[in-house]
Tab-separated table of C-alpha atoms in Angstrom:
chain	number	residue	atom	x	y	z
A	1	UNK	CA	-38.210	115.901	89.928
A	2	UNK	CA	-41.392	117.898	89.213
A	3	UNK	CA	-43.894	116.100	86.987
A	4	UNK	CA	-43.630	118.399	83.957
A	5	UNK	CA	-39.845	118.142	83.921
A	6	UNK	CA	-39.931	114.402	84.558
A	7	UNK	CA	-42.178	113.982	81.519
A	8	UNK	CA	-39.802	115.978	79.332
A	9	UNK	CA	-36.846	113.885	80.547
A	10	UNK	CA	-38.831	110.732	79.804
A	11	UNK	CA	-39.639	111.999	76.293
A	12	UNK	CA	-35.938	112.565	75.626
A	13	UNK	CA	-34.994	109.167	76.983
A	14	UNK	CA	-37.581	107.330	74.898
A	15	UNK	CA	-36.110	108.342	71.497
A	16	UNK	CA	-32.814	107.941	69.612
A	17	UNK	CA	-29.956	110.425	69.870
A	18	UNK	CA	-30.641	112.169	66.526
A	19	UNK	CA	-34.299	112.520	67.559
A	20	UNK	CA	-33.216	114.002	70.894
A	21	UNK	CA	-31.270	116.686	69.054
A	22	UNK	CA	-34.319	117.405	66.893
A	23	UNK	CA	-36.391	117.616	70.074
A	24	UNK	CA	-33.938	120.071	71.620
A	25	UNK	CA	-34.182	122.163	68.452
A	26	UNK	CA	-37.990	122.173	68.742
A	27	UNK	CA	-37.661	123.339	72.326
A	28	UNK	CA	-35.259	126.100	71.266
A	29	UNK	CA	-37.935	127.456	68.926
A	30	UNK	CA	-40.556	127.398	71.666
A	31	UNK	CA	-38.589	129.592	74.087
A	32	UNK	CA	-40.900	132.518	74.833
A	33	UNK	CA	-39.783	136.065	74.118
A	34	UNK	CA	-38.966	138.267	77.090
A	35	UNK	CA	-41.812	140.415	78.380
A	36	UNK	CA	-41.358	144.071	77.451
A	37	UNK	CA	-40.485	145.141	80.992
A	38	UNK	CA	-37.381	142.909	80.815
A	39	UNK	CA	-36.634	143.204	77.113
A	40	UNK	CA	-36.302	146.956	77.518
A	41	UNK	CA	-33.495	146.448	80.015
A	42	UNK	CA	-30.469	145.277	78.045
A	43	UNK	CA	-28.408	146.359	81.062
A	44	UNK	CA	-29.510	143.060	82.623
A	45	UNK	CA	-27.985	141.017	79.814
A	46	UNK	CA	-24.882	139.049	80.603
A	47	UNK	CA	-22.226	140.459	78.327
A	48	UNK	CA	-20.152	138.584	75.810
A	49	UNK	CA	-16.525	138.611	76.883
A	50	UNK	CA	-14.886	136.739	74.064
A	51	UNK	CA	-16.889	134.110	72.281
A	52	UNK	CA	-19.563	132.628	74.439
A	53	UNK	CA	-23.321	132.740	74.291
A	54	UNK	CA	-24.898	135.706	76.003
A	55	UNK	CA	-27.646	134.204	78.100
A	56	UNK	CA	-30.137	136.363	79.881
A	57	UNK	CA	-31.790	134.811	82.874
A	58	UNK	CA	-34.155	136.364	85.330
A	59	UNK	CA	-36.192	134.738	88.068
A	60	UNK	CA	-39.238	136.136	89.802
A	61	UNK	CA	-40.926	134.526	92.804
A	62	UNK	CA	-44.325	135.344	94.237
A	63	UNK	CA	-43.786	137.223	97.477
A	64	UNK	CA	-46.050	134.992	99.573
A	65	UNK	CA	-47.525	131.493	99.779
A	66	UNK	CA	-45.591	128.839	97.904
A	67	UNK	CA	-43.374	131.457	96.232
A	68	UNK	CA	-44.334	130.309	92.751
A	69	UNK	CA	-41.433	130.790	90.346
A	70	UNK	CA	-41.461	132.541	86.957
A	71	UNK	CA	-38.479	131.986	84.669
A	72	UNK	CA	-37.365	134.395	81.939
A	73	UNK	CA	-34.638	133.622	79.426
A	74	UNK	CA	-33.159	135.234	76.392
A	75	UNK	CA	-30.441	133.867	74.119
A	76	UNK	CA	-29.716	134.748	70.487
A	77	UNK	CA	-30.910	132.588	67.581
A	78	UNK	CA	-27.315	131.576	66.803
A	79	UNK	CA	-27.243	129.714	70.134
A	80	UNK	CA	-29.917	127.041	69.624
A	81	UNK	CA	-28.404	124.554	72.077
A	82	UNK	CA	-28.443	127.111	74.879
A	83	UNK	CA	-31.962	128.214	73.900
A	84	UNK	CA	-33.145	124.615	73.761
A	85	UNK	CA	-32.008	123.780	77.242
A	86	UNK	CA	-33.381	127.053	78.638
A	87	UNK	CA	-36.692	126.155	77.030
A	88	UNK	CA	-36.668	122.672	78.607
A	89	UNK	CA	-36.227	124.303	82.016
A	90	UNK	CA	-38.891	126.872	81.225
A	91	UNK	CA	-41.470	124.267	80.252
A	92	UNK	CA	-40.496	121.979	83.099
A	93	UNK	CA	-40.324	124.482	85.942
A	94	UNK	CA	-42.195	127.723	85.186
A	95	UNK	CA	-45.018	128.404	87.624
A	96	UNK	CA	-43.945	125.792	90.159
A	97	UNK	CA	-43.491	126.429	93.894
A	98	UNK	CA	-39.936	127.415	94.835
A	99	UNK	CA	-39.480	124.222	96.853
A	100	UNK	CA	-40.134	122.085	93.754
A	101	UNK	CA	-37.583	124.019	91.690
A	102	UNK	CA	-34.977	123.748	94.442
A	103	UNK	CA	-35.554	119.991	94.639
A	104	UNK	CA	-34.540	119.358	91.000
A	105	UNK	CA	-31.457	117.112	91.015
A	106	UNK	CA	-28.302	119.028	90.035
A	107	UNK	CA	-27.373	116.352	87.502
A	108	UNK	CA	-30.711	116.629	85.686
A	109	UNK	CA	-29.027	117.833	82.425
A	110	UNK	CA	-27.210	114.483	82.226
A	111	UNK	CA	-30.560	112.677	82.137
A	112	UNK	CA	-31.516	113.981	78.684
A	113	UNK	CA	-29.419	111.355	76.922
A	114	UNK	CA	-27.180	113.923	75.249
A	115	UNK	CA	-23.915	113.170	77.035
A	116	UNK	CA	-22.397	111.619	73.906
A	117	UNK	CA	-23.678	114.173	71.428
A	118	UNK	CA	-22.731	117.270	73.394
A	119	UNK	CA	-19.234	118.194	74.504
A	120	UNK	CA	-18.496	118.005	78.245
A	121	UNK	CA	-18.215	121.793	78.247
A	122	UNK	CA	-21.719	122.171	76.824
A	123	UNK	CA	-23.184	119.811	79.401
A	124	UNK	CA	-21.453	121.702	82.160
A	125	UNK	CA	-23.011	124.846	80.750
A	126	UNK	CA	-26.434	123.285	81.213
A	127	UNK	CA	-25.608	122.228	84.746
A	128	UNK	CA	-24.395	125.752	85.450
A	129	UNK	CA	-27.658	127.207	84.080
A	130	UNK	CA	-29.705	125.028	86.432
A	131	UNK	CA	-27.425	125.943	89.346
A	132	UNK	CA	-27.860	129.653	88.608
A	133	UNK	CA	-31.646	129.266	88.530
A	134	UNK	CA	-31.678	127.492	91.874
A	135	UNK	CA	-29.381	130.070	93.423
A	136	UNK	CA	-31.565	132.940	92.201
A	137	UNK	CA	-34.708	131.207	93.492
A	138	UNK	CA	-33.113	130.774	96.942
A	139	UNK	CA	-32.068	134.422	97.013
A	140	UNK	CA	-35.492	135.691	95.929
A	141	UNK	CA	-37.291	133.523	98.479
A	142	UNK	CA	-34.951	134.702	101.237
A	143	UNK	CA	-35.549	138.316	100.193
A	144	UNK	CA	-39.323	137.800	100.134
A	145	UNK	CA	-39.289	136.308	103.606
A	146	UNK	CA	-37.316	139.126	105.197
B	1	UNK	CA	-11.407	117.772	39.957
B	2	UNK	CA	-10.438	120.980	41.757
B	3	UNK	CA	-12.444	124.117	41.258
B	4	UNK	CA	-10.656	127.293	40.168
B	5	UNK	CA	-9.307	129.394	43.007
B	6	UNK	CA	-11.079	132.526	44.127
B	7	UNK	CA	-9.140	135.382	42.557
B	8	UNK	CA	-10.689	137.898	44.948
B	9	UNK	CA	-8.183	140.788	45.223
B	10	UNK	CA	-8.583	140.896	49.010
B	11	UNK	CA	-6.857	137.481	49.206
B	12	UNK	CA	-4.024	138.314	46.814
B	13	UNK	CA	-1.506	139.326	49.484
B	14	UNK	CA	-1.850	136.135	51.494
B	15	UNK	CA	0.786	133.445	51.108
B	16	UNK	CA	-1.840	130.894	50.059
B	17	UNK	CA	-4.900	132.694	48.692
B	18	UNK	CA	-6.126	129.345	47.336
B	19	UNK	CA	-7.090	128.411	50.911
B	20	UNK	CA	-9.878	130.985	51.155
B	21	UNK	CA	-13.067	131.613	49.241
B	22	UNK	CA	-15.355	134.621	49.511
B	23	UNK	CA	-19.115	134.487	49.969
B	24	UNK	CA	-19.477	135.771	46.378
B	25	UNK	CA	-17.348	132.938	45.015
B	26	UNK	CA	-19.248	130.331	47.010
B	27	UNK	CA	-22.651	131.674	45.967
B	28	UNK	CA	-21.546	131.510	42.324
B	29	UNK	CA	-20.115	127.998	42.638
B	30	UNK	CA	-22.683	126.245	44.845
B	31	UNK	CA	-23.804	123.928	42.086
B	32	UNK	CA	-20.401	123.405	40.458
B	33	UNK	CA	-19.483	119.727	40.152
B	34	UNK	CA	-16.563	118.699	42.340
B	35	UNK	CA	-17.439	121.009	45.240
B	36	UNK	CA	-18.583	119.819	48.658
B	37	UNK	CA	-19.555	122.462	51.234
B	38	UNK	CA	-19.239	121.458	54.882
B	39	UNK	CA	-20.588	123.264	57.928
B	40	UNK	CA	-18.636	122.721	61.165
B	41	UNK	CA	-19.948	124.538	64.237
B	42	UNK	CA	-19.403	124.840	67.925
B	43	UNK	CA	-23.189	124.629	68.414
B	44	UNK	CA	-24.428	121.202	67.349
B	45	UNK	CA	-27.965	122.397	66.521
B	46	UNK	CA	-27.044	125.444	64.476
B	47	UNK	CA	-26.864	123.690	61.085
B	48	UNK	CA	-30.422	122.436	61.604
B	49	UNK	CA	-31.736	125.990	62.069
B	50	UNK	CA	-30.752	126.766	58.473
B	51	UNK	CA	-27.581	126.367	56.406
B	52	UNK	CA	-26.073	127.210	53.053
B	53	UNK	CA	-28.004	125.317	50.346
B	54	UNK	CA	-26.308	122.014	49.624
B	55	UNK	CA	-24.010	122.180	52.654
B	56	UNK	CA	-23.416	118.976	54.603
B	57	UNK	CA	-22.882	119.037	58.356
B	58	UNK	CA	-19.773	117.646	59.995
B	59	UNK	CA	-19.670	117.441	63.788
B	60	UNK	CA	-16.150	117.639	65.142
B	61	UNK	CA	-17.033	116.237	68.536
B	62	UNK	CA	-18.832	113.067	67.428
B	63	UNK	CA	-17.459	112.484	63.920
B	64	UNK	CA	-13.817	113.572	63.756
B	65	UNK	CA	-12.902	112.333	67.223
B	66	UNK	CA	-12.329	108.807	68.386
B	67	UNK	CA	-14.472	108.454	71.497
B	68	UNK	CA	-12.064	106.256	73.399
B	69	UNK	CA	-8.540	107.351	72.572
B	70	UNK	CA	-8.625	111.162	72.863
B	71	UNK	CA	-7.447	111.195	69.299
B	72	UNK	CA	-8.871	111.745	65.832
B	73	UNK	CA	-10.397	109.049	63.671
B	74	UNK	CA	-7.951	106.749	61.880
B	75	UNK	CA	-7.556	106.307	58.135
B	76	UNK	CA	-10.444	103.857	57.840
B	77	UNK	CA	-12.672	106.050	60.005
B	78	UNK	CA	-11.873	109.140	57.954
B	79	UNK	CA	-12.470	107.283	54.675
B	80	UNK	CA	-15.876	106.098	55.893
B	81	UNK	CA	-16.795	109.604	57.058
B	82	UNK	CA	-15.737	111.185	53.764
B	83	UNK	CA	-17.685	108.588	51.763
B	84	UNK	CA	-20.792	109.290	53.849
B	85	UNK	CA	-20.421	113.043	53.284
B	86	UNK	CA	-20.098	112.609	49.521
B	87	UNK	CA	-16.436	113.664	49.422
B	88	UNK	CA	-13.897	112.146	47.041
B	89	UNK	CA	-10.140	112.476	47.362
B	90	UNK	CA	-10.137	115.064	44.562
B	91	UNK	CA	-13.166	117.047	45.788
B	92	UNK	CA	-12.789	120.729	46.530
B	93	UNK	CA	-14.024	121.024	50.122
B	94	UNK	CA	-15.122	124.416	51.444
B	95	UNK	CA	-15.669	124.512	55.201
B	96	UNK	CA	-17.503	127.232	57.093
B	97	UNK	CA	-18.957	127.605	60.561
B	98	UNK	CA	-19.973	129.760	63.486
B	99	UNK	CA	-17.857	132.024	65.691
B	100	UNK	CA	-15.454	133.334	63.018
B	101	UNK	CA	-14.801	129.850	61.629
B	102	UNK	CA	-13.417	128.665	64.936
B	103	UNK	CA	-14.583	125.026	64.518
B	104	UNK	CA	-14.386	125.192	60.742
B	105	UNK	CA	-10.630	125.788	61.102
B	106	UNK	CA	-10.412	122.804	63.413
B	107	UNK	CA	-12.109	120.578	60.843
B	108	UNK	CA	-9.810	121.936	58.118
B	109	UNK	CA	-6.798	121.113	60.282
B	110	UNK	CA	-8.016	117.505	60.688
B	111	UNK	CA	-8.564	117.249	56.907
B	112	UNK	CA	-4.968	118.423	56.502
B	113	UNK	CA	-3.725	115.651	58.822
B	114	UNK	CA	-5.122	113.263	56.217
B	115	UNK	CA	-3.557	115.217	53.372
B	116	UNK	CA	-6.827	116.138	51.679
B	117	UNK	CA	-5.354	118.432	49.095
B	118	UNK	CA	-8.016	120.988	48.251
B	119	UNK	CA	-9.708	122.151	51.419
B	120	UNK	CA	-10.603	125.828	51.861
B	121	UNK	CA	-12.332	128.099	54.362
B	122	UNK	CA	-15.233	130.409	53.581
B	123	UNK	CA	-13.799	133.738	54.747
B	124	UNK	CA	-16.125	135.195	57.376
B	125	UNK	CA	-17.952	131.913	57.862
B	126	UNK	CA	-21.590	131.470	58.658
B	127	UNK	CA	-22.127	134.893	60.177
B	128	UNK	CA	-20.929	136.771	57.096
B	129	UNK	CA	-23.113	134.677	54.781
B	130	UNK	CA	-26.144	135.460	56.962
B	131	UNK	CA	-25.222	139.133	57.451
B	132	UNK	CA	-25.250	139.535	53.668
B	133	UNK	CA	-28.792	138.194	53.549
B	134	UNK	CA	-27.835	135.182	51.461
B	135	UNK	CA	-30.021	132.140	51.086
B	136	UNK	CA	-30.356	129.621	53.913
B	137	UNK	CA	-32.293	126.391	53.852
B	138	UNK	CA	-33.333	123.702	56.279
B	139	UNK	CA	-33.415	121.163	53.518
B	140	UNK	CA	-30.786	118.513	54.078
B	141	UNK	CA	-28.995	117.654	50.854
B	142	UNK	CA	-29.284	114.120	49.554
B	143	UNK	CA	-25.704	112.899	49.626
B	144	UNK	CA	-24.533	110.469	46.968
B	145	UNK	CA	-22.098	108.224	48.788
B	146	UNK	CA	-18.616	108.259	47.288
B	147	UNK	CA	-15.592	106.102	47.793
B	148	UNK	CA	-12.605	107.600	49.566
B	149	UNK	CA	-9.243	105.880	49.930
B	150	UNK	CA	-7.901	104.834	53.335
B	151	UNK	CA	-5.075	107.280	53.972
B	152	UNK	CA	-2.869	106.956	57.029
B	153	UNK	CA	-3.083	110.087	59.151
B	154	UNK	CA	0.213	112.008	59.212
B	155	UNK	CA	0.722	113.565	62.656
B	156	UNK	CA	4.341	114.513	62.020
B	157	UNK	CA	3.981	117.791	60.161
B	158	UNK	CA	1.232	119.997	61.622
B	159	UNK	CA	0.503	118.299	64.943
B	160	UNK	CA	2.505	118.412	68.179
B	161	UNK	CA	2.329	116.067	71.173
B	162	UNK	CA	3.419	116.879	74.710
B	163	UNK	CA	6.937	115.387	74.464
B	164	UNK	CA	7.543	117.460	71.325
B	165	UNK	CA	6.368	120.591	73.105
B	166	UNK	CA	8.765	119.843	75.966
B	167	UNK	CA	11.529	119.561	73.355
B	168	UNK	CA	10.448	122.789	71.682
B	169	UNK	CA	11.518	125.136	74.497
B	170	UNK	CA	13.707	127.879	73.119
B	171	UNK	CA	11.566	128.173	69.988
B	172	UNK	CA	8.392	130.249	69.681
B	173	UNK	CA	5.022	129.145	71.006
B	174	UNK	CA	1.725	131.005	70.784
B	175	UNK	CA	-0.960	130.664	73.440
B	176	UNK	CA	-4.215	131.784	71.805
B	177	UNK	CA	-6.492	131.614	74.874
B	178	UNK	CA	-7.978	134.620	76.639
B	179	UNK	CA	-5.675	136.765	78.810
B	180	UNK	CA	-7.424	135.381	81.928
B	181	UNK	CA	-6.681	131.802	80.941
B	182	UNK	CA	-3.079	132.701	80.029
B	183	UNK	CA	-2.408	134.353	83.372
B	184	UNK	CA	-3.980	131.492	85.296
B	185	UNK	CA	-6.773	133.560	86.807
B	186	UNK	CA	-9.123	131.011	85.291
B	187	UNK	CA	-8.684	127.608	83.737
B	188	UNK	CA	-11.488	127.790	81.214
B	189	UNK	CA	-12.888	130.061	78.569
B	190	UNK	CA	-14.485	133.291	79.715
B	191	UNK	CA	-18.082	132.656	80.755
B	192	UNK	CA	-17.856	129.000	79.842
B	193	UNK	CA	-18.094	126.586	82.745
B	194	UNK	CA	-15.029	125.006	84.346
B	195	UNK	CA	-13.170	122.576	82.139
B	196	UNK	CA	-11.501	120.712	84.939
B	197	UNK	CA	-7.859	121.701	84.690
B	198	UNK	CA	-5.915	121.435	87.928
B	199	UNK	CA	-3.500	124.299	87.295
B	200	UNK	CA	-4.023	127.660	85.656
B	201	UNK	CA	-1.332	129.476	83.681
B	202	UNK	CA	0.574	128.962	80.444
B	203	UNK	CA	3.498	127.069	78.948
B	204	UNK	CA	6.711	128.904	79.932
B	205	UNK	CA	7.935	131.338	77.241
B	206	UNK	CA	4.725	131.127	75.158
B	207	UNK	CA	3.519	134.462	73.780
B	208	UNK	CA	-0.087	135.454	74.397
B	209	UNK	CA	-2.016	136.249	71.209
B	210	UNK	CA	-5.761	135.586	71.679
B	211	UNK	CA	-7.062	133.817	68.572
B	212	UNK	CA	-9.740	136.388	67.772
B	213	UNK	CA	-7.031	138.986	67.103
B	214	UNK	CA	-6.654	137.391	63.668
B	215	UNK	CA	-10.304	138.075	62.832
B	216	UNK	CA	-11.882	141.347	61.752
B	217	UNK	CA	-15.270	142.599	62.993
B	218	UNK	CA	-17.143	140.652	60.325
B	219	UNK	CA	-15.359	137.370	61.085
B	220	UNK	CA	-13.088	137.512	58.020
B	221	UNK	CA	-9.338	137.269	58.473
B	222	UNK	CA	-7.480	140.541	58.867
B	223	UNK	CA	-5.234	141.678	56.028
B	224	UNK	CA	-1.727	140.302	55.688
B	225	UNK	CA	-0.303	143.615	56.850
B	226	UNK	CA	-2.437	143.575	60.004
B	227	UNK	CA	-1.580	139.929	60.691
B	228	UNK	CA	2.124	140.684	60.278
B	229	UNK	CA	1.846	143.543	62.766
B	230	UNK	CA	0.291	141.147	65.287
B	231	UNK	CA	2.427	138.022	64.830
B	232	UNK	CA	5.745	139.387	63.553
B	233	UNK	CA	5.550	142.689	65.404
B	234	UNK	CA	3.844	142.140	68.745
B	235	UNK	CA	4.468	138.398	69.182
B	236	UNK	CA	8.021	138.572	67.830
B	237	UNK	CA	7.833	135.745	65.284
B	238	UNK	CA	10.345	135.796	62.428
B	239	UNK	CA	10.245	134.301	58.947
B	240	UNK	CA	11.339	130.675	58.984
B	241	UNK	CA	10.385	130.123	62.630
B	242	UNK	CA	9.330	126.725	63.864
B	243	UNK	CA	6.121	127.491	65.822
B	244	UNK	CA	3.713	125.625	68.107
B	245	UNK	CA	0.212	126.949	68.770
B	246	UNK	CA	-2.073	125.773	71.557
B	247	UNK	CA	-5.243	126.666	73.459
B	248	UNK	CA	-7.565	124.559	75.623
B	249	UNK	CA	-8.234	121.557	73.388
B	250	UNK	CA	-6.699	122.728	70.120
B	251	UNK	CA	-9.735	124.241	68.460
B	252	UNK	CA	-9.055	127.978	68.813
B	253	UNK	CA	-5.374	127.376	68.036
B	254	UNK	CA	-6.232	125.754	64.703
B	255	UNK	CA	-7.663	129.136	63.668
B	256	UNK	CA	-4.269	130.707	64.476
B	257	UNK	CA	-2.469	127.767	62.836
B	258	UNK	CA	-4.439	128.520	59.654
B	259	UNK	CA	-3.489	132.199	59.761
B	260	UNK	CA	0.212	131.500	60.311
B	261	UNK	CA	0.506	128.659	57.817
B	262	UNK	CA	-1.683	129.774	54.938
B	263	UNK	CA	-2.010	133.535	55.274
B	264	UNK	CA	1.481	134.435	56.489
B	265	UNK	CA	3.237	131.487	54.868
B	266	UNK	CA	5.111	129.971	57.825
B	267	UNK	CA	6.112	126.461	56.808
B	268	UNK	CA	6.672	124.920	60.233
B	269	UNK	CA	3.577	125.465	62.333
B	270	UNK	CA	2.237	122.703	64.562
B	271	UNK	CA	-0.951	122.718	66.583
B	272	UNK	CA	-0.678	121.114	70.025
B	273	UNK	CA	-4.195	119.698	70.391
B	274	UNK	CA	-3.575	118.245	73.855
B	275	UNK	CA	-3.286	121.904	74.815
B	276	UNK	CA	-4.050	123.165	78.291
B	277	UNK	CA	-6.408	120.343	79.288
B	278	UNK	CA	-3.396	118.013	78.994
B	279	UNK	CA	-0.543	120.357	79.945
B	280	UNK	CA	-2.286	121.894	82.946
B	281	UNK	CA	-2.960	118.452	84.399
B	282	UNK	CA	0.341	116.727	83.599
B	283	UNK	CA	2.742	115.726	86.379
B	284	UNK	CA	6.121	117.524	86.511
B	285	UNK	CA	5.384	119.690	83.538
B	286	UNK	CA	6.401	123.331	84.073
B	287	UNK	CA	3.941	126.218	83.925
B	288	UNK	CA	4.085	129.978	84.448
B	289	UNK	CA	1.363	132.067	86.062
B	290	UNK	CA	0.760	135.748	85.350
B	291	UNK	CA	0.811	137.880	82.239
B	292	UNK	CA	4.551	137.599	81.431
B	293	UNK	CA	5.666	134.760	79.130
B	294	UNK	CA	8.393	133.659	81.545
B	295	UNK	CA	11.746	132.068	80.807
B	296	UNK	CA	12.532	128.695	79.285
B	297	UNK	CA	12.758	126.345	82.275
B	298	UNK	CA	16.174	124.863	83.048
B	299	UNK	CA	16.797	121.368	81.773
B	300	UNK	CA	14.240	121.560	78.960
B	301	UNK	CA	14.466	122.284	75.289
B	302	UNK	CA	16.642	121.246	72.455
């Protein structure tokens, strides 16, 4: 677990459940806006099929060296839980070498102490978000190396 | 002390117009004594980002459920919850929420299990209130604790369990999930992660009517005429039918239950909350894959 993410996890674990939800809300408000070059490409947005949260996720890795990772997310204001978790990952992982991002345990979302407050489906959504990030990082690194 | 019903002409055709209030009515009545406004959302943080002034949050997942029994709270649990939310037995409760009142309907259905008499939905829910530029606040209301009687939950009228569904074959059922869930191509909601059901498909003979068909663009319910075209026309229901609705865990189907029971006036509508997470995993329980409803399986039904 990279240090920044480990510290966030520790912060969550050191408070009560209602405070954890407040903390997640704070994170949701800190999620940075997309840079213009991505914001102007709505074609990259994952589309709403029926009733789920449209989450936009894009990963960039530096072409050489440690392949430092940049994370970009976008989710609408009416999806604060999704935004909050994206923001946790952003603050915990942005700018780290690819190897550090890939080493994050897959069950990291379960370590935030929200397993009772959030529905199993929501938690799985967080796990899926982390899995997607790791998959994109692997693909980008492979592409950079070829 | 019940508040007067919303005499909005757009509700007049419904079987039970007293079950809906408009955003105008709610805005005018926010400070009327006897009213408690509840917000019930799919997203647990949404209320905290801003809510209707005076509204109290209810969380279906942690407050209306019993953690251990895969059931709802009992009479004592419900009484304690109501007291904490400032609700009396004679309060008018107006519930609203995100995603076209999806989880608000679920909360209303649970209130109905306990026979709370005057519980209504805000037509159009949270999104309509916001779209109209109405006031939101982050200020949590100070709730004056009330006393609420311990009422035994009545599961016999609007709730169905698996054995009852097995005995229901031959009568109409409505599957309100997405077409992909109904056909068995996927066992979870579109773009939501896997829910962990072993088999994909639907209950044999159930008609597919995705829940959102009952909602208009702005999240309000469609007109009675439009609802009749969907449920009586396309789905083949007839007046007087005994109907079971289901989805994945019973939340989307409570939206359809509301439309059938209160807007179209069906008197025998039960929501099967075990839904696909139970049915799809149950041993020796028949399913059908594909987009056709399929026949009633031999050896089942009344």
